[in-house]
Structures are given as structure tokens and as C-alpha cells.
PDB file of C-alpha atoms in Angstrom:
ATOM      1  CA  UNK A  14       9.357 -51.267-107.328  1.00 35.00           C
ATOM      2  CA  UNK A  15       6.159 -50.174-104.942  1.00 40.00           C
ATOM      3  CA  UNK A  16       4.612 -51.919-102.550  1.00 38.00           C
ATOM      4  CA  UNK A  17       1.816 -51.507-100.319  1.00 38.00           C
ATOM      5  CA  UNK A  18       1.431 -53.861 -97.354  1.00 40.00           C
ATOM      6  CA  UNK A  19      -1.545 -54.710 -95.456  1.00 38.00           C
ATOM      7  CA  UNK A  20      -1.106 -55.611 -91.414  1.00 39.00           C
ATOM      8  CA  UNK A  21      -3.713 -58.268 -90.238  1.00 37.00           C
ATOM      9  CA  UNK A  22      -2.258 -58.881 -86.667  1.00 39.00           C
ATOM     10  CA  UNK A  23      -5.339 -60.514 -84.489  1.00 39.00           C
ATOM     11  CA  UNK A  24      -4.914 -59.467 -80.630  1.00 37.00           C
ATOM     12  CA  UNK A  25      -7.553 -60.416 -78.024  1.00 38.00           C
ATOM     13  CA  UNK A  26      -5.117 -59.615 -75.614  1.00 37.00           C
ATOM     14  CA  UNK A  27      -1.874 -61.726 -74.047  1.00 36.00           C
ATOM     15  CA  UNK A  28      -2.687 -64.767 -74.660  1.00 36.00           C
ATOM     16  CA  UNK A  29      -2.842 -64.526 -78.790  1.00 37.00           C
ATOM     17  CA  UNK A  30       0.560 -62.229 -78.705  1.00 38.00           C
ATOM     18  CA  UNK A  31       1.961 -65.080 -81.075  1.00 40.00           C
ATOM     19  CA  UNK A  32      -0.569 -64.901 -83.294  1.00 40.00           C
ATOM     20  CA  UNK A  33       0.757 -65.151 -86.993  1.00 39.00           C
ATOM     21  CA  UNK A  34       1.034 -61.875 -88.923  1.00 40.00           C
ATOM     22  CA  UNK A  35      -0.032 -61.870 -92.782  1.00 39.00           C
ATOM     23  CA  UNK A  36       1.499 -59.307 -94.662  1.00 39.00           C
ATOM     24  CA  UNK A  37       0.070 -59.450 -98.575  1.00 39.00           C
ATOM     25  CA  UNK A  38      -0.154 -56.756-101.090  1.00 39.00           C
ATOM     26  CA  UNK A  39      -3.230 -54.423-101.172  1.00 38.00           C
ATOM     27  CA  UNK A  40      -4.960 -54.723-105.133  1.00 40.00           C
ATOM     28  CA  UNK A  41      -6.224 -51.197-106.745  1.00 38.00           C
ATOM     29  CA  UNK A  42      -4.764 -49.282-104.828  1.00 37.00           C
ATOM     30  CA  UNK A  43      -2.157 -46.653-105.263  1.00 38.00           C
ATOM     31  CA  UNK A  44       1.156 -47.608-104.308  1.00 39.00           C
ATOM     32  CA  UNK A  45       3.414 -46.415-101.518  1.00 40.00           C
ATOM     33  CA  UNK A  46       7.559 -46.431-102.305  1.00 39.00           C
ATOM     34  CA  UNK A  47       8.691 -49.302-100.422  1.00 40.00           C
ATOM     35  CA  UNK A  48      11.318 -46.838 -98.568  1.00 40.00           C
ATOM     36  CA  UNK A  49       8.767 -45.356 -97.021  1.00 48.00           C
ATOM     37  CA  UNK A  50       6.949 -48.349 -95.541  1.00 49.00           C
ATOM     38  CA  UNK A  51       8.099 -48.398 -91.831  1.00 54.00           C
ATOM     39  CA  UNK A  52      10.842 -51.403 -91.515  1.00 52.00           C
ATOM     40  CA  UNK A  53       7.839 -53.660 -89.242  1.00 52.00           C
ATOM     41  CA  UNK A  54       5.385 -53.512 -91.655  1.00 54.00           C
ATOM     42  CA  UNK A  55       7.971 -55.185 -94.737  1.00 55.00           C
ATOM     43  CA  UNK A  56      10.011 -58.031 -92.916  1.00 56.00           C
ATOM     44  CA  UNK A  57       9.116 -61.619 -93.263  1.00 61.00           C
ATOM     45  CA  UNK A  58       6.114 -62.427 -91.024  1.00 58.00           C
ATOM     46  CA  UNK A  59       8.381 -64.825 -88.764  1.00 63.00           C
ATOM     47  CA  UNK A  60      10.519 -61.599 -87.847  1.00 75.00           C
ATOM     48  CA  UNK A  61       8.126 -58.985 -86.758  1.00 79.00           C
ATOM     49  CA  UNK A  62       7.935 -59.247 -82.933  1.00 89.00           C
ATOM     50  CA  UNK A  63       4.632 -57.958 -81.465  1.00 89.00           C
ATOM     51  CA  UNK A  64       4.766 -57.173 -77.813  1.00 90.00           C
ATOM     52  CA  UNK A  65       2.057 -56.268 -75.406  1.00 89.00           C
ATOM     53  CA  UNK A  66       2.115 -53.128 -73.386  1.00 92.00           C
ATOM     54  CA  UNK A  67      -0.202 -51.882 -70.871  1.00 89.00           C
ATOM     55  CA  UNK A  68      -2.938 -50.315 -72.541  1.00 91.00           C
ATOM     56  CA  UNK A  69      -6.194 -48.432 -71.271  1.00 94.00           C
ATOM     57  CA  UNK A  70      -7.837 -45.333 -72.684  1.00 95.00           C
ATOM     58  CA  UNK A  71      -7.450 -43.505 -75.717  1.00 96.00           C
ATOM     59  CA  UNK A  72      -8.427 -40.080 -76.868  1.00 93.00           C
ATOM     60  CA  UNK A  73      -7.570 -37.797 -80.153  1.00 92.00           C
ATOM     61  CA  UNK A  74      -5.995 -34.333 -80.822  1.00 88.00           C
ATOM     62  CA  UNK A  75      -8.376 -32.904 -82.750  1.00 82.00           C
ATOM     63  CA  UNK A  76      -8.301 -30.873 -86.304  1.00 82.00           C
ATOM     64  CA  UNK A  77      -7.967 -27.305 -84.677  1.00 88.00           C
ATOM     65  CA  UNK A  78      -4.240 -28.658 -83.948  1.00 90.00           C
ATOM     66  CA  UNK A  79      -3.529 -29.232 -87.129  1.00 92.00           C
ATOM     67  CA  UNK A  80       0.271 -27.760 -87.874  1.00 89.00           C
ATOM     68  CA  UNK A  81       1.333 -27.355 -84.200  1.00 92.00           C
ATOM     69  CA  UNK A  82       4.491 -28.633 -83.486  1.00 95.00           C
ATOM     70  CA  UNK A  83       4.844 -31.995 -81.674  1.00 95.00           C
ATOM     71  CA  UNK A  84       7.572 -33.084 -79.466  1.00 96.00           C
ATOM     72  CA  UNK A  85       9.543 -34.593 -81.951  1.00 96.00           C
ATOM     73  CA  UNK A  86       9.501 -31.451 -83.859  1.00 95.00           C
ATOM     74  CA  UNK A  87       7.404 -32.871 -87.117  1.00 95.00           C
ATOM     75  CA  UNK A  88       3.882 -30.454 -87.624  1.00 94.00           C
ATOM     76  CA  UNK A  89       1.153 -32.792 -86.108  1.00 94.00           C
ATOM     77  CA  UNK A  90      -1.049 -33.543 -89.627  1.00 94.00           C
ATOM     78  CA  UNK A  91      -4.873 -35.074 -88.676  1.00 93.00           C
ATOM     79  CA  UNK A  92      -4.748 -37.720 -91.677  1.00 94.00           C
ATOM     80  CA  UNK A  93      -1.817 -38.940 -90.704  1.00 96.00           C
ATOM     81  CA  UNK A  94      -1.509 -42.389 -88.463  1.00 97.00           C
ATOM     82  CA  UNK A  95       0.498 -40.948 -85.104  1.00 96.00           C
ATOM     83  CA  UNK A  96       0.024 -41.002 -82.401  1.00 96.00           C
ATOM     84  CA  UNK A  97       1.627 -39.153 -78.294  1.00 96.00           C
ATOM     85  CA  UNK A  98       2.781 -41.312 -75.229  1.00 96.00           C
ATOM     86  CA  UNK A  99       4.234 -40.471 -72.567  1.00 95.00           C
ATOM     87  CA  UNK A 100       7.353 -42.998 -72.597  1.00 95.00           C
ATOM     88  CA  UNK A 101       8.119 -44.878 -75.894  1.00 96.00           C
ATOM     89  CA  UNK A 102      10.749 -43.572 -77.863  1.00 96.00           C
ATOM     90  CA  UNK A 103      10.138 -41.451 -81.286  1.00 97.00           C
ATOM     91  CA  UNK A 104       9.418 -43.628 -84.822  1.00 96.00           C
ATOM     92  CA  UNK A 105       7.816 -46.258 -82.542  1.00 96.00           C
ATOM     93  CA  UNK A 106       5.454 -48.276 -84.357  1.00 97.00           C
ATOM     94  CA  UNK A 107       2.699 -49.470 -82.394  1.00 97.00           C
ATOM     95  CA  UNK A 108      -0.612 -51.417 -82.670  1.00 97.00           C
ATOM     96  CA  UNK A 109      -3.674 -50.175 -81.817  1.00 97.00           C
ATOM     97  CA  UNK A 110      -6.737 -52.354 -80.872  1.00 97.00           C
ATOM     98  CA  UNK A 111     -10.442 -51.592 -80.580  1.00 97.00           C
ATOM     99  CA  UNK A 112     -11.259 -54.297 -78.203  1.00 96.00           C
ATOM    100  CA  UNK A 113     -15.119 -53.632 -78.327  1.00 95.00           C
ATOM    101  CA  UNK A 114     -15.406 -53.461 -82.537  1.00 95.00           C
ATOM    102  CA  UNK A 115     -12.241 -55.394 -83.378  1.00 95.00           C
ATOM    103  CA  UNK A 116     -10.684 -52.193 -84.997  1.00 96.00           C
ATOM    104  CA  UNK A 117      -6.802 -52.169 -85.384  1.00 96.00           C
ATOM    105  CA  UNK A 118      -4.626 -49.461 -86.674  1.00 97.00           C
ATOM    106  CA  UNK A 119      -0.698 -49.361 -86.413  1.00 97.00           C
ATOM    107  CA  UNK A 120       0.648 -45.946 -85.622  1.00 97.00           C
ATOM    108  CA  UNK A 121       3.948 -44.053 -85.044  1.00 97.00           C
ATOM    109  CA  UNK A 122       4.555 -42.603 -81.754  1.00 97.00           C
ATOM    110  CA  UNK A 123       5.984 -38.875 -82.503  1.00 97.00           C
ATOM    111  CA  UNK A 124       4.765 -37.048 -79.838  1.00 96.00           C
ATOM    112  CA  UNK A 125       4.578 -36.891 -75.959  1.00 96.00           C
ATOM    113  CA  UNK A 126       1.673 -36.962 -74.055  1.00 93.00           C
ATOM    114  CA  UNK A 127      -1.602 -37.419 -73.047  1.00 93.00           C
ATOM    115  CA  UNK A 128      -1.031 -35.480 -69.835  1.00 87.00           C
ATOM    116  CA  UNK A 129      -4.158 -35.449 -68.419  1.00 81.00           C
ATOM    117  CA  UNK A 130      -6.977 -38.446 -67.156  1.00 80.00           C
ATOM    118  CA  UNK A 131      -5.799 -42.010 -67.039  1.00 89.00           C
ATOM    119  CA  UNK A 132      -5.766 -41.936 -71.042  1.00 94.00           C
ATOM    120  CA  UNK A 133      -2.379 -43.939 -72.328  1.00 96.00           C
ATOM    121  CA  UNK A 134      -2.141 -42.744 -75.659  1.00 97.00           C
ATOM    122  CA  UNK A 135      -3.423 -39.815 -78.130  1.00 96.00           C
ATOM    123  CA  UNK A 136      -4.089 -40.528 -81.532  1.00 96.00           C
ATOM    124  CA  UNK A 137      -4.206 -38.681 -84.538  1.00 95.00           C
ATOM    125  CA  UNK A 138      -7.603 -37.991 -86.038  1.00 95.00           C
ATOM    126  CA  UNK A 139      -7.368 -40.613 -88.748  1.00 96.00           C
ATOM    127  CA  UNK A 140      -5.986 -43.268 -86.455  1.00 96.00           C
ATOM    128  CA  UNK A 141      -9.249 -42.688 -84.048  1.00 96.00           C
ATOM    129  CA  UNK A 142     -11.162 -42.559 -87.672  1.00 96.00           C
ATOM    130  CA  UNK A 143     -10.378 -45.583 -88.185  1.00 96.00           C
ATOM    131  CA  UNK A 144     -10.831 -47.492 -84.766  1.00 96.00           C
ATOM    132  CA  UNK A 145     -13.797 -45.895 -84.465  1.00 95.00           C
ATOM    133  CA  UNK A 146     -13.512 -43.842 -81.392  1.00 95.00           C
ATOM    134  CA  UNK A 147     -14.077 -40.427 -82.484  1.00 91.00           C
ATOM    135  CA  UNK A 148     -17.718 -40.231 -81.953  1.00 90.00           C
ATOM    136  CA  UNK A 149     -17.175 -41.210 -78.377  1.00 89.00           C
ATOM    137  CA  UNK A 150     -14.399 -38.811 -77.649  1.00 88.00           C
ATOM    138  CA  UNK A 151     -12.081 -41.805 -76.136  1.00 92.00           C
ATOM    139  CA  UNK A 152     -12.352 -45.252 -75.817  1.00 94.00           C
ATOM    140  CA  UNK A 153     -10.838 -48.136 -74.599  1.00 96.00           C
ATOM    141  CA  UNK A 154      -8.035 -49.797 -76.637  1.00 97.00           C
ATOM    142  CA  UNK A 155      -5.069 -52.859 -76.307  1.00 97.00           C
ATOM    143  CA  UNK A 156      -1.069 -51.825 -77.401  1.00 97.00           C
ATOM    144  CA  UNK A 157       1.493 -53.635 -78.703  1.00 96.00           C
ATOM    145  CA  UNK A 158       4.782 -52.447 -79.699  1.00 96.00           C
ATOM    146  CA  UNK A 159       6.110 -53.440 -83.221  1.00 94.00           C
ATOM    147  CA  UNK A 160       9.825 -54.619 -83.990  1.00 88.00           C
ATOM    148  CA  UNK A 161      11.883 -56.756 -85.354  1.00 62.00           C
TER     149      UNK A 161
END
């Protein structure tokens, strides 16, 4: 069987940390083998844990990177959701919130870094695609680690 699961995990900050999470099935559109949808994307809604972390300023890798090696030792691919900090373990899964457009995007942390600035996390093209950063280069975003 296939599934495909679709996140909707509203975060203003602290304060909404409790906030229910909806997973439903995504219609007309093509279907990813549930062994390969990460483990805190398919438990029951009352088991996924979503904890704050400090978050701050995000920037991207950038196509030209595209193949390099990451710390974990998987080839960095732009249109994949990853993402590079500097403390969480490997196969993290964590959310990603545009604070000033709403924007969320849950990625897995597979790489160390950003080492430079007072940026918190580097994401991969797609991820910053799809919060809406890239034109801006960085921006500011909210984290919260994903578990169950």
C-alpha cells in the first residue's frame, strides 16, 4: 500500500507547541512507499511530539553544490528537503517556519553547519523554495524538532 502524508503543524512560536497535528492523505498525487515516509510524519497525530528549539536565521547551499559530499556522507541533492546544523544528530526531522509568510517545511538534518554569521540552519534549495527565502538570500525562521 502507498501513502502520501501531508504535515499541517501551526507554530506561532511557544505558546501553540501543542497545537494539534493533522496528518490526511494528499489526492492526485503520486504516491510515496510508506517505508520511505520518515517514522514522524506516519504515527497517530496524538504521538508526534513537536518541540521548540532556538531558532534565528536561515540561509541555503546553493545549486553549484549539487553532489558534494555532506557530513553524513549522502551527496547533498538541491530538490531534496535537508537541511545542516551544527548540533542535532543525523535523520533529524525538523520543522521549519516562515514566521513572516506562514511558510512551513519539515526537513532532515544530514549535514553540519552553517559555520559562518549568526545563521542556525542551512537548507537545501527546495526547502528555502518552498519557505520562500531564496530571493532574499536568508531569512528569519522558528524550529521545532520532530519525534515520537
Amino acid at each position: 500500500m502507498a501513502l502520501c502524508a501531508a504535515v499541517i503543524l501551526p507554530f506561532a512560536g511557544p505558546a501553540q507547541a501543542e497545537a494539534p497535528v493533522v496528518l490526511a492523505p494528499v489526492a492526485g498525487v503520486n504516491a510515496v512507499a510508506a517505508a520511505e515516509v520518515p517514522a514522524a510524519l506516519t504515527a497517530p497525530a496524538d504521538e508526534i511530539e513537536v518541540t521548540p528549539i532556538a531558532g534565528g536565521i536561515a540561509s541555503f547551499y546553493g545549486r553549484h553544490l549539487k553532489g558534494a559530499r555532506t557530513a553524513s556522507g549522502e551527496r547533498y541533492a538541491p530538490d531534496e528537503l535537508t537541511a545542516a546544523h551544527r548540533t542535532l544528530p543525523f535523520g533529524t526531522q525538523v520543522q521549519v517556519t516562515n514566521p513572516a509568510n506562514g511558510e512551513m517545511v519539515v526537513v532532515t538534518i544530514n549535514d553540519r553547519g552553517p559555520f559562518h554569521g549568526n545563521r542556525v540552519i542551512d537548507l537545501s534549495d527546495a526547502a528555502a523554495d518552498e519557505l520562500g527565502i531564496t530571493r532574499m538570500g536568508s531569512g528569519k525562521v522558528e524550529l521545532a524538532v520532530l519525534g515520537n
